[in-house]
Short mmCIF file of C-alpha atoms in Angstrom, two decimals:
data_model
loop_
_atom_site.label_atom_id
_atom_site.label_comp_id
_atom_site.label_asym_id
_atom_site.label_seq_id
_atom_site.Cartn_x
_atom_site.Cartn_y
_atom_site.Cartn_z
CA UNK A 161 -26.27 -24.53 -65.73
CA UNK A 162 -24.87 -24.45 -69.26
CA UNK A 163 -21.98 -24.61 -70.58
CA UNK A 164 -19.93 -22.25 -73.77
CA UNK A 165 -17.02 -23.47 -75.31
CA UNK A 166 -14.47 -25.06 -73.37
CA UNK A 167 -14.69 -23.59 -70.01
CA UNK A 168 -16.93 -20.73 -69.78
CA UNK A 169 -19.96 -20.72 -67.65
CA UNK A 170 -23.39 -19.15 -68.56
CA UNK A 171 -26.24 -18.86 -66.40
CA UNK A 172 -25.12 -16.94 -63.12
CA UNK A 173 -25.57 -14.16 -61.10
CA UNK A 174 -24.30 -10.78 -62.88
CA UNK A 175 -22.06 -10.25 -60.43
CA UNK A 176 -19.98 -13.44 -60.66
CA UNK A 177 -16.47 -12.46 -61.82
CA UNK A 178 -15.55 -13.13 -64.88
CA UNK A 179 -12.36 -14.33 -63.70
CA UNK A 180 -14.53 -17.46 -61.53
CA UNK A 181 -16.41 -18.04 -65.22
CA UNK A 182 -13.06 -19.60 -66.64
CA UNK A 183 -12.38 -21.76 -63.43
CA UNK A 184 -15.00 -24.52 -62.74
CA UNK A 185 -13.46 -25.22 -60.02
CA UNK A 186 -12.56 -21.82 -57.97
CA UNK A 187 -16.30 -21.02 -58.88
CA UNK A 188 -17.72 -23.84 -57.26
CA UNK A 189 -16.00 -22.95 -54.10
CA UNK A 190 -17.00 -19.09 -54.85
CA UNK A 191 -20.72 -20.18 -54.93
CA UNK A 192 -20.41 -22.53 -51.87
CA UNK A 193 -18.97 -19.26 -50.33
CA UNK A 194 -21.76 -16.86 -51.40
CA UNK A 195 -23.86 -19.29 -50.28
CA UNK A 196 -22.69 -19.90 -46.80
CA UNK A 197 -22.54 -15.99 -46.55
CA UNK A 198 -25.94 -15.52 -47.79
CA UNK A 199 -27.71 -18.20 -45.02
CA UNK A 200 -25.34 -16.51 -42.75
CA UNK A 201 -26.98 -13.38 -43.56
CA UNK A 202 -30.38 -14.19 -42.95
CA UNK A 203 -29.87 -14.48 -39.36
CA UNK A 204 -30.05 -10.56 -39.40
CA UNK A 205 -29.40 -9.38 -35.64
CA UNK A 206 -27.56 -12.61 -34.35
CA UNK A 207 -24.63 -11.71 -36.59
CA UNK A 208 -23.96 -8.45 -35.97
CA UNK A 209 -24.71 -8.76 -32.20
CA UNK A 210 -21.26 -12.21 -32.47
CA UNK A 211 -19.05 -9.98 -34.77
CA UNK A 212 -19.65 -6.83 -32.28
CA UNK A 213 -18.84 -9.12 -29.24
CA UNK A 214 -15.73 -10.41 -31.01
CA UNK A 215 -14.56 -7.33 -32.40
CA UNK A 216 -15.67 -6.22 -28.70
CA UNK A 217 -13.07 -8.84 -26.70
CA UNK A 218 -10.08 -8.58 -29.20
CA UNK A 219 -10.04 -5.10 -28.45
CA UNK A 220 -10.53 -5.27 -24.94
CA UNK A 221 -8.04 -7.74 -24.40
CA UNK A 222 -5.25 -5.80 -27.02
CA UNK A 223 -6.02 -3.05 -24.35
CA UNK A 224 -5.40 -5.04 -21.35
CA UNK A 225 -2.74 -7.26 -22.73
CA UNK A 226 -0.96 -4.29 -23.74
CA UNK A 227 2.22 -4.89 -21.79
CA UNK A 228 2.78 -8.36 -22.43
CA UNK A 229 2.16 -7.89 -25.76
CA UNK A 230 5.07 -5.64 -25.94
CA UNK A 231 7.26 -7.95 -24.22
CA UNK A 232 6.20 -10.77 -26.66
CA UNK A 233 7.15 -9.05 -29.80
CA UNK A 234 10.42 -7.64 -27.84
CA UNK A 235 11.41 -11.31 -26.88
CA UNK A 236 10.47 -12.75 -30.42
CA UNK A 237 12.76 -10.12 -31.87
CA UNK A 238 15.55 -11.32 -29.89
CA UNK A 239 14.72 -14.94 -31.40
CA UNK A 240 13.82 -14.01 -34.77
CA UNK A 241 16.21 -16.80 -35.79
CA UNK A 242 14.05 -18.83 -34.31
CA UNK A 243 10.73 -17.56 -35.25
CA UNK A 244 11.83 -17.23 -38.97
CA UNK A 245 12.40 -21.79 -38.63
CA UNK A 246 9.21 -22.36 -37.11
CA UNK A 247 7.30 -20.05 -39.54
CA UNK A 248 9.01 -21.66 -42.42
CA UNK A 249 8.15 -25.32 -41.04
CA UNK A 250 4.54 -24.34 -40.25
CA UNK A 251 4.06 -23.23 -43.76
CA UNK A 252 6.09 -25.86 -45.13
CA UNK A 253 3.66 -28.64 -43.38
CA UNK A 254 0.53 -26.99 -43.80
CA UNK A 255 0.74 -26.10 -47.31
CA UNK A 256 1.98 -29.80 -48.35
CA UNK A 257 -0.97 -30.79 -46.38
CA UNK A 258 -3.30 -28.41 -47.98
CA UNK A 259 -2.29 -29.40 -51.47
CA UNK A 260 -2.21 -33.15 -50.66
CA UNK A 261 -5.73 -32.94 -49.35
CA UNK A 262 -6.91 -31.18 -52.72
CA UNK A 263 -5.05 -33.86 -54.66
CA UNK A 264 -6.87 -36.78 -53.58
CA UNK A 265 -10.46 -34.54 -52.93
CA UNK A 266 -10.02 -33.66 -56.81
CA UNK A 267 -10.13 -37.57 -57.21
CA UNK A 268 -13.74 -37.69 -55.52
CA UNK A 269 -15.00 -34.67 -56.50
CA UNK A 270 -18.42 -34.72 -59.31
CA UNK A 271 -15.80 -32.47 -61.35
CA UNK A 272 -13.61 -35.24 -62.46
CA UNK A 273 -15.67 -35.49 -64.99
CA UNK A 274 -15.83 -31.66 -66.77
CA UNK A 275 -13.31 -30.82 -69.41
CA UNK A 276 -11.54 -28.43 -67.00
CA UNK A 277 -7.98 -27.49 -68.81
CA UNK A 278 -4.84 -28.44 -66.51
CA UNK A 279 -4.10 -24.93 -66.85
CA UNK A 280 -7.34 -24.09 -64.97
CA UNK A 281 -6.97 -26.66 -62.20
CA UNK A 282 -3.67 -25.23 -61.61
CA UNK A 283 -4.46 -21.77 -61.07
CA UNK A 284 -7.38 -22.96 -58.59
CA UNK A 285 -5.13 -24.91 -56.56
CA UNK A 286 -2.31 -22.83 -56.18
CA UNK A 287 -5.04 -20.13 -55.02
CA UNK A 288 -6.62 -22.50 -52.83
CA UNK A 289 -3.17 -23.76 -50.83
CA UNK A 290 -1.75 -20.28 -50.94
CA UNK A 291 -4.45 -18.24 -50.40
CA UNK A 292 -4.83 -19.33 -46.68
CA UNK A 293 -1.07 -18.37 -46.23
CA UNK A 294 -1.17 -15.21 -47.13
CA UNK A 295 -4.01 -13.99 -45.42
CA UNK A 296 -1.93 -15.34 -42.33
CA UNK A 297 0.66 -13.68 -43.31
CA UNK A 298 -0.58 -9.91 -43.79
CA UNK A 299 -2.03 -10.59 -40.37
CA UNK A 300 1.37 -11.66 -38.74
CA UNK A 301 2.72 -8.41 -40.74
CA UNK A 302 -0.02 -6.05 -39.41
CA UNK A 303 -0.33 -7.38 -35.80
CA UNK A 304 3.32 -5.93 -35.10
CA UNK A 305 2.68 -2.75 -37.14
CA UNK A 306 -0.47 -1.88 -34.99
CA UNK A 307 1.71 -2.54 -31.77
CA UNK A 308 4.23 -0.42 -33.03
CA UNK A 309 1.62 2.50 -33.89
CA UNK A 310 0.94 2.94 -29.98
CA UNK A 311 4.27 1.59 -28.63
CA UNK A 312 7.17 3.94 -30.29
CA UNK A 313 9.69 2.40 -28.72
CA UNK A 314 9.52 -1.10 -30.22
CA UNK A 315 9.38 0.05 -34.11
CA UNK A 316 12.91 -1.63 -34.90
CA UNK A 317 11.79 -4.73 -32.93
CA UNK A 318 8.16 -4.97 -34.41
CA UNK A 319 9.97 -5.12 -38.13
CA UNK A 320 12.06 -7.66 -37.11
CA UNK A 321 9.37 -9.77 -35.89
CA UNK A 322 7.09 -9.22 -38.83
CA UNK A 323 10.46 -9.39 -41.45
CA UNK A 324 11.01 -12.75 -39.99
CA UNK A 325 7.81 -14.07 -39.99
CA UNK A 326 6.69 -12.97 -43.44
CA UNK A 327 10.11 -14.27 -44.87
CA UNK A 328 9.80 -17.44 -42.52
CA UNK A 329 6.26 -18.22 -44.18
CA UNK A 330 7.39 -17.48 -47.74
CA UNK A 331 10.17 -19.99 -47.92
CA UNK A 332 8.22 -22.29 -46.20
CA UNK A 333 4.98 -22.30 -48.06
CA UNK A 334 7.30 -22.46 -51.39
CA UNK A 335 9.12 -25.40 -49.93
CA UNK A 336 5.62 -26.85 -49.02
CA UNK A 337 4.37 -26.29 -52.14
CA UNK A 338 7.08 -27.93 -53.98
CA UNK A 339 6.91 -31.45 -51.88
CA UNK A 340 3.25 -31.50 -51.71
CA UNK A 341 3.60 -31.89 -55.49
CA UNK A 342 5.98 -34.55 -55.19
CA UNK A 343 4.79 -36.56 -52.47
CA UNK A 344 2.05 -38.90 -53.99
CA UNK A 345 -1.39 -39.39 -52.40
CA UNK A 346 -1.19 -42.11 -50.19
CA UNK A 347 -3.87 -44.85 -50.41
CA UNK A 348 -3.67 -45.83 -46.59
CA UNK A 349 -7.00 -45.06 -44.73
CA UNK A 350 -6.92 -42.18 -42.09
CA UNK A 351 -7.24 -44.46 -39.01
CA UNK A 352 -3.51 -46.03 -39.86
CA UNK A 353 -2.63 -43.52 -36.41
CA UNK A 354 -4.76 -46.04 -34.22
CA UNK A 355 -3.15 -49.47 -32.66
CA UNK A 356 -4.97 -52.60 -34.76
CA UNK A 357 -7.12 -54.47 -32.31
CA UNK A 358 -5.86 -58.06 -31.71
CA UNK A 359 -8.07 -60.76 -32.68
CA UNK A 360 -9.85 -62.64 -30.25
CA UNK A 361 -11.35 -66.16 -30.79
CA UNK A 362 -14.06 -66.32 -28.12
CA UNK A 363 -17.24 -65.65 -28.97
CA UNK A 364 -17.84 -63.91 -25.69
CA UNK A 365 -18.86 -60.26 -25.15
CA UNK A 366 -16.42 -57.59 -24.01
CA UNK A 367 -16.31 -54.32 -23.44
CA UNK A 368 -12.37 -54.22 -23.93
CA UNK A 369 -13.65 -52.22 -27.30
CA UNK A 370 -15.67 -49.57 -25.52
CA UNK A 371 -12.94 -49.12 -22.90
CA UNK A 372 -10.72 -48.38 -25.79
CA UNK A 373 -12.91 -46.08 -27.63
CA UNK A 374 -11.47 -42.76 -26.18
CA UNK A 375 -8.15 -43.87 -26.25
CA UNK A 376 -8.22 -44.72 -30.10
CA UNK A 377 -10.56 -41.44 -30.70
CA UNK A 378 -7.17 -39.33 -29.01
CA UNK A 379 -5.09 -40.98 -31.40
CA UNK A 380 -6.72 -40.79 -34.50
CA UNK A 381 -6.63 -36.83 -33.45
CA UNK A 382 -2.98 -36.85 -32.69
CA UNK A 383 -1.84 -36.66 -36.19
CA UNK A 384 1.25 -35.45 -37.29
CA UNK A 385 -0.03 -32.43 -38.68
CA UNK A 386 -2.00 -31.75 -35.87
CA UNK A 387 0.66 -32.66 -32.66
CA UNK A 388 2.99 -29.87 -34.88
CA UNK A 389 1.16 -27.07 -33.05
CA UNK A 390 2.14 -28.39 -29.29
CA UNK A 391 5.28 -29.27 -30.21
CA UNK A 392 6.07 -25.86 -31.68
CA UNK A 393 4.26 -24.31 -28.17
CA UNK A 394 6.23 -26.41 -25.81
CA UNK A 395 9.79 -25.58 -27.84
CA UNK A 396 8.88 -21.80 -27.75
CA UNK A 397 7.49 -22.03 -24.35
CA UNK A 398 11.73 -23.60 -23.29
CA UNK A 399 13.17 -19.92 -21.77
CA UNK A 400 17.03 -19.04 -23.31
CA UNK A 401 19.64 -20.43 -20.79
CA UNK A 402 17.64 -23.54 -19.37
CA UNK A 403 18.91 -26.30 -18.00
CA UNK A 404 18.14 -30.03 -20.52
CA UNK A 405 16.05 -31.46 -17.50
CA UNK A 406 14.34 -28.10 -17.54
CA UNK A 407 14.07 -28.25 -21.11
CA UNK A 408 12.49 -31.93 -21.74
CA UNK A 409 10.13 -30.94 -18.64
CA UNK A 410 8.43 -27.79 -20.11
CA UNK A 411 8.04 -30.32 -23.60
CA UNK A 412 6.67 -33.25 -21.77
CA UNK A 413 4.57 -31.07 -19.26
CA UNK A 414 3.08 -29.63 -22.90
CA UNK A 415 2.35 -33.28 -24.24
CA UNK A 416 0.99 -34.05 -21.37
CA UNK A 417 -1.19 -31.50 -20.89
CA UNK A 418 -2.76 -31.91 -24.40
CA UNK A 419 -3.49 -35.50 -23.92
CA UNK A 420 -5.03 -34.90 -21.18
CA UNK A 421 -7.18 -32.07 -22.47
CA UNK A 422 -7.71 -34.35 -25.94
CA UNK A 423 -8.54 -37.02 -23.67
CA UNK A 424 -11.32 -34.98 -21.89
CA UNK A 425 -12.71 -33.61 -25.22
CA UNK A 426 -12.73 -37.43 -26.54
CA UNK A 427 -15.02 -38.75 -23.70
CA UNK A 428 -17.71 -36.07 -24.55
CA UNK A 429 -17.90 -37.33 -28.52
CA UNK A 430 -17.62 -41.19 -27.54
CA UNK A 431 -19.89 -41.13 -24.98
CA UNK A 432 -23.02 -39.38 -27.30
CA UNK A 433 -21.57 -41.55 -30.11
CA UNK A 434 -21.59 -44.66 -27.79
CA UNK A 435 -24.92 -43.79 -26.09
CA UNK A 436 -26.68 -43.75 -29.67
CA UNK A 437 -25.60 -46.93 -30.34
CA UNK A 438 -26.09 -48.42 -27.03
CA UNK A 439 -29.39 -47.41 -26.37
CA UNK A 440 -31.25 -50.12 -27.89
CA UNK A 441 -29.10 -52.51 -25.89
CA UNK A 442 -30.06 -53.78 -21.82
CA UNK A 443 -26.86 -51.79 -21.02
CA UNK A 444 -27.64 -50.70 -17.16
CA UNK A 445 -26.07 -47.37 -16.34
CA UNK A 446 -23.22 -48.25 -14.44
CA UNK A 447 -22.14 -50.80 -17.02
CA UNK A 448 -22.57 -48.21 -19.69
CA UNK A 449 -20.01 -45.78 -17.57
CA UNK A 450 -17.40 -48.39 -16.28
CA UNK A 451 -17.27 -49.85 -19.87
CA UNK A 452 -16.91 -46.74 -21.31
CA UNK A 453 -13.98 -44.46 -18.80
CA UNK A 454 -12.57 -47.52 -17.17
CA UNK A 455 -9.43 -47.16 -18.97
CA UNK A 456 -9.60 -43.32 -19.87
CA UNK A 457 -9.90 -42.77 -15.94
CA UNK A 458 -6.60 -44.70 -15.29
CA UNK A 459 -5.11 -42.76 -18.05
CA UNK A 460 -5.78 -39.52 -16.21
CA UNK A 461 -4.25 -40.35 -13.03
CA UNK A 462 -1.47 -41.24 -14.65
CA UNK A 463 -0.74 -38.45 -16.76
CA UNK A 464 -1.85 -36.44 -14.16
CA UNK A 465 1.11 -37.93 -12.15
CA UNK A 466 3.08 -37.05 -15.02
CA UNK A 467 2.23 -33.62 -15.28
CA UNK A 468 2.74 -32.82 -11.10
CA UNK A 469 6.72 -34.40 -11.33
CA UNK A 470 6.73 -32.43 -14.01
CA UNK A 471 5.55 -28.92 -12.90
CA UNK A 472 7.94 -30.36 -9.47
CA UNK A 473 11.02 -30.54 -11.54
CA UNK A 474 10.25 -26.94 -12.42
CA UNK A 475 10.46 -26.08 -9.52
CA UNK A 476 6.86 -25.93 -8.51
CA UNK A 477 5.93 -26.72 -4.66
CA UNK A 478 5.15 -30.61 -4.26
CA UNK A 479 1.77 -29.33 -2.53
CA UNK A 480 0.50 -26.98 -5.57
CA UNK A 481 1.97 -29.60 -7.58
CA UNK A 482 -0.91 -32.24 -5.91
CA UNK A 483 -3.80 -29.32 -5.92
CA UNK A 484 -3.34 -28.80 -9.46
CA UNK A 485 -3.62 -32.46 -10.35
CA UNK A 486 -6.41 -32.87 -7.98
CA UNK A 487 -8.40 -29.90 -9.37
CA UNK A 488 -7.90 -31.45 -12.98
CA UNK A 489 -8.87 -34.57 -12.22
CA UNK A 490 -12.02 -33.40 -10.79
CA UNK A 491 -12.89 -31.41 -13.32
CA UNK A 492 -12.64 -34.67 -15.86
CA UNK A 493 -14.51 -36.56 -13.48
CA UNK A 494 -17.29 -33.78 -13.40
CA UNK A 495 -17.45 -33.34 -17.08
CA UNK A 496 -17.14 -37.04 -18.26
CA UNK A 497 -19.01 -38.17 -15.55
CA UNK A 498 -22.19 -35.47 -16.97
CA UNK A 499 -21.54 -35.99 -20.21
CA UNK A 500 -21.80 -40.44 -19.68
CA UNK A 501 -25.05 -40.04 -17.43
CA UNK A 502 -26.58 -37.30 -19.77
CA UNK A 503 -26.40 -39.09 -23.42
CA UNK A 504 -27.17 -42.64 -21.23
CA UNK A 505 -30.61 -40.38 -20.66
CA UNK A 506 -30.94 -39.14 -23.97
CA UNK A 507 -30.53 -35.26 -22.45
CA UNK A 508 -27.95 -32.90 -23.94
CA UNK A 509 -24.69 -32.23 -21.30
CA UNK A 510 -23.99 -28.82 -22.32
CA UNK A 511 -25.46 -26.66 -19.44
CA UNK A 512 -24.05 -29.42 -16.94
CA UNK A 513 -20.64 -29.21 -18.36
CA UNK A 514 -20.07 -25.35 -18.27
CA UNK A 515 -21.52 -24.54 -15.07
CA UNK A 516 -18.71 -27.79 -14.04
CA UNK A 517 -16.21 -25.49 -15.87
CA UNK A 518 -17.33 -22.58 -14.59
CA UNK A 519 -17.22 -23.76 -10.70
CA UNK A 520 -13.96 -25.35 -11.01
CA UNK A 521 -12.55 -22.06 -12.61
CA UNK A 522 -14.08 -20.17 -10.06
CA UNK A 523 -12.37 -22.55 -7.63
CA UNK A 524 -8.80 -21.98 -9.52
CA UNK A 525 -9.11 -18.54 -8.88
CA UNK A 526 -9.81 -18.76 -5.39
CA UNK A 527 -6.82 -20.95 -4.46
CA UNK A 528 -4.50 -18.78 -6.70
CA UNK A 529 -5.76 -15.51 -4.86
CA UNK A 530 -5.23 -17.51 -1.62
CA UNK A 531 -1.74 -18.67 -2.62
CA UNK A 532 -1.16 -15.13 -3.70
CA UNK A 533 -2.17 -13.42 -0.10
CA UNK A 534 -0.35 -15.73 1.81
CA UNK A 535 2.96 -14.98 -0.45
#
């Protein structure tokens, strides 16, 4: 690649914009795209056949979800207050984030060193953050629209949803924009989210470290900017008129919840990660699983507790309560348990851990059909 003048670009494809030609950087990620697109490509049949089955399921579920749908965007119009808050703090935080994370990648990237004008690195950052936002936006602006197109009746309530959301994300992502300027790059690593382990003198082996390793691997997920989403869910999820315990119950049963899941999802990655490692080691099999869930396994019960005095304090029955906990907890057990034995073995989990998921889901459905016939 060569270079003319100050910041043009000679050497590509005809049909690179000439726009990309006077922004290194925005035309590296353009290429990268083209790139991606073009491998994608090759795969011929494969990608049609996904984006038919997707395009396939959002429509049958629009279809079947019709009602609720309806009811959503009437409720949300009745909140549009709000909806406009949380729109404007989710594009606040995510396009601080955004610009934040460009900041300090521009630091590591091979570009540093290119005579890009500041006037050029501007113009690709502000369409990198923003561009993300307002794709998000013409799709929170169209969703209602559509709705409206086959529901007459909720025209006035559709623009109020999509009025408030589009406003809601513009003020935000200007607000975010304007901090994530401000805000320097910190220099702390990413793991400052996960507890320091204490220092231990002995020269004795312990598995304290591998009994730790889910817990730490939840943590190091539970960032700010990524426990936003639940807590926006759980305060959304709080109906108009409840009571305060009812209140803190639906937000803990939501915290809860995604530990749990985050939990579950951790155990899968540490135990290929630890099985890898481990291999090479006179580990016996048992040892390998005890060290590994002992304290993730006591960590489900209790949340698991948790979650049942929640769902009780809701109002639940205490005995649906107890199923529910006992059919999540089996389904951990099933899909950690898999996933420990299968890396131990060197064999992949995958097939194991849907057909787990897909018996315990056919199990759900049997007790809730049972529960339902006996109401």
């Amino acid at each position: 690649m060569a270079t003319e003048g100050a910041n043009r670009v000679a050497s590509l494809p005809a049909s690179t914009p000439a726009f990309l030609r006077r922004h290194p950087a925005l035309l590296v990620e353009w290429l990268r795209l083209v790139n991606s697109l073009s491998r994608w490509r090759g795969e011929g049949g494969t990608a049609v056949l996904l984006v038919l089955s997707g395009l396939a399921v959002v429509t049958a579920l629009l279809f079947a979800l019709s009602g609720h749908v309806v009811g959503a965007i009437e409720t949300l119009a009745e909140y549009w207050v709000l909806l406009a808050v949380v729109a404007a703090i989710y594009a606040a935080t995510s396009v601080s984030g955004r610009r934040r994370q460009l900041e300090e990648s521009k630091s590591q990237s091979w570009l540093i060193a290119t005579p890009i004008p500041l006037r050029s690195l501007f113009i690709s950052h502000a369409i990198r953050v923003l561009l993300p936002l307002v794709v998000i936006t013409v799709i929170v602006v169209m969703f209602p629209a559509l709705v409206a197109l086959t529901n007459e009746g909720i025209a006035a309530a559709a623009e109020k949803v999509a009025a408030a959301a589009a406003g809601g994300l513009a003020i935000g992502g200007v607000f975010g924009w304007w901090t994530g300027g401000r805000t320097k790059v910190s220099d702390v690593v990413p793991s400052r989210y996960v507890p320091q382990p204490r220092a231990v003198r002995s020269m004795r082996p312990d598995a304290a470290g591998l009994a730790a390793w889910p817990i730490a691997q939840v943590l190091a997920w539970s960032r700010p900017e990524n426990s936003r989403y639940v807590l926006v869910a759980a305060l959304l999820a709080v109906q108009g008129g409840s009571s305060a315990i009812a209140g803190l119950s639906v937000v803990a049963m939501y915290f809860v919840a995604s530990y749990l899941a985050a939990l579950l999802s951790a155990m899968t990655t540490v135990a290929r990660s630890a099985a890898a490692w481990l291999r090479a080691t006179p580990i016996t099999l048992m040892g390998f699983i005890w060290s590994v869930s002992r304290r993730a396994v006591t960590h489900q019960f209790i949340g698991a507790a948790l979650a049942a005095c929640c769902t009780v304090m809701l109002g639940a029955p205490i005995g649906m309560a107890l199923q529910v906990a006992a059919l999540w907890l089996g389904l951990f057990v099933s899909i950690a348990g898999s996933a420990l034995v299968d890396n131990y073995r060197g064999r992949s989990p995958a097939v194991k851990i849907a057909l787990s998921v897909a018996a315990f889901a056919a199990l759900a459905t049997i007790m809730q059909l049972r529960v339902g016939a006996k109401t």
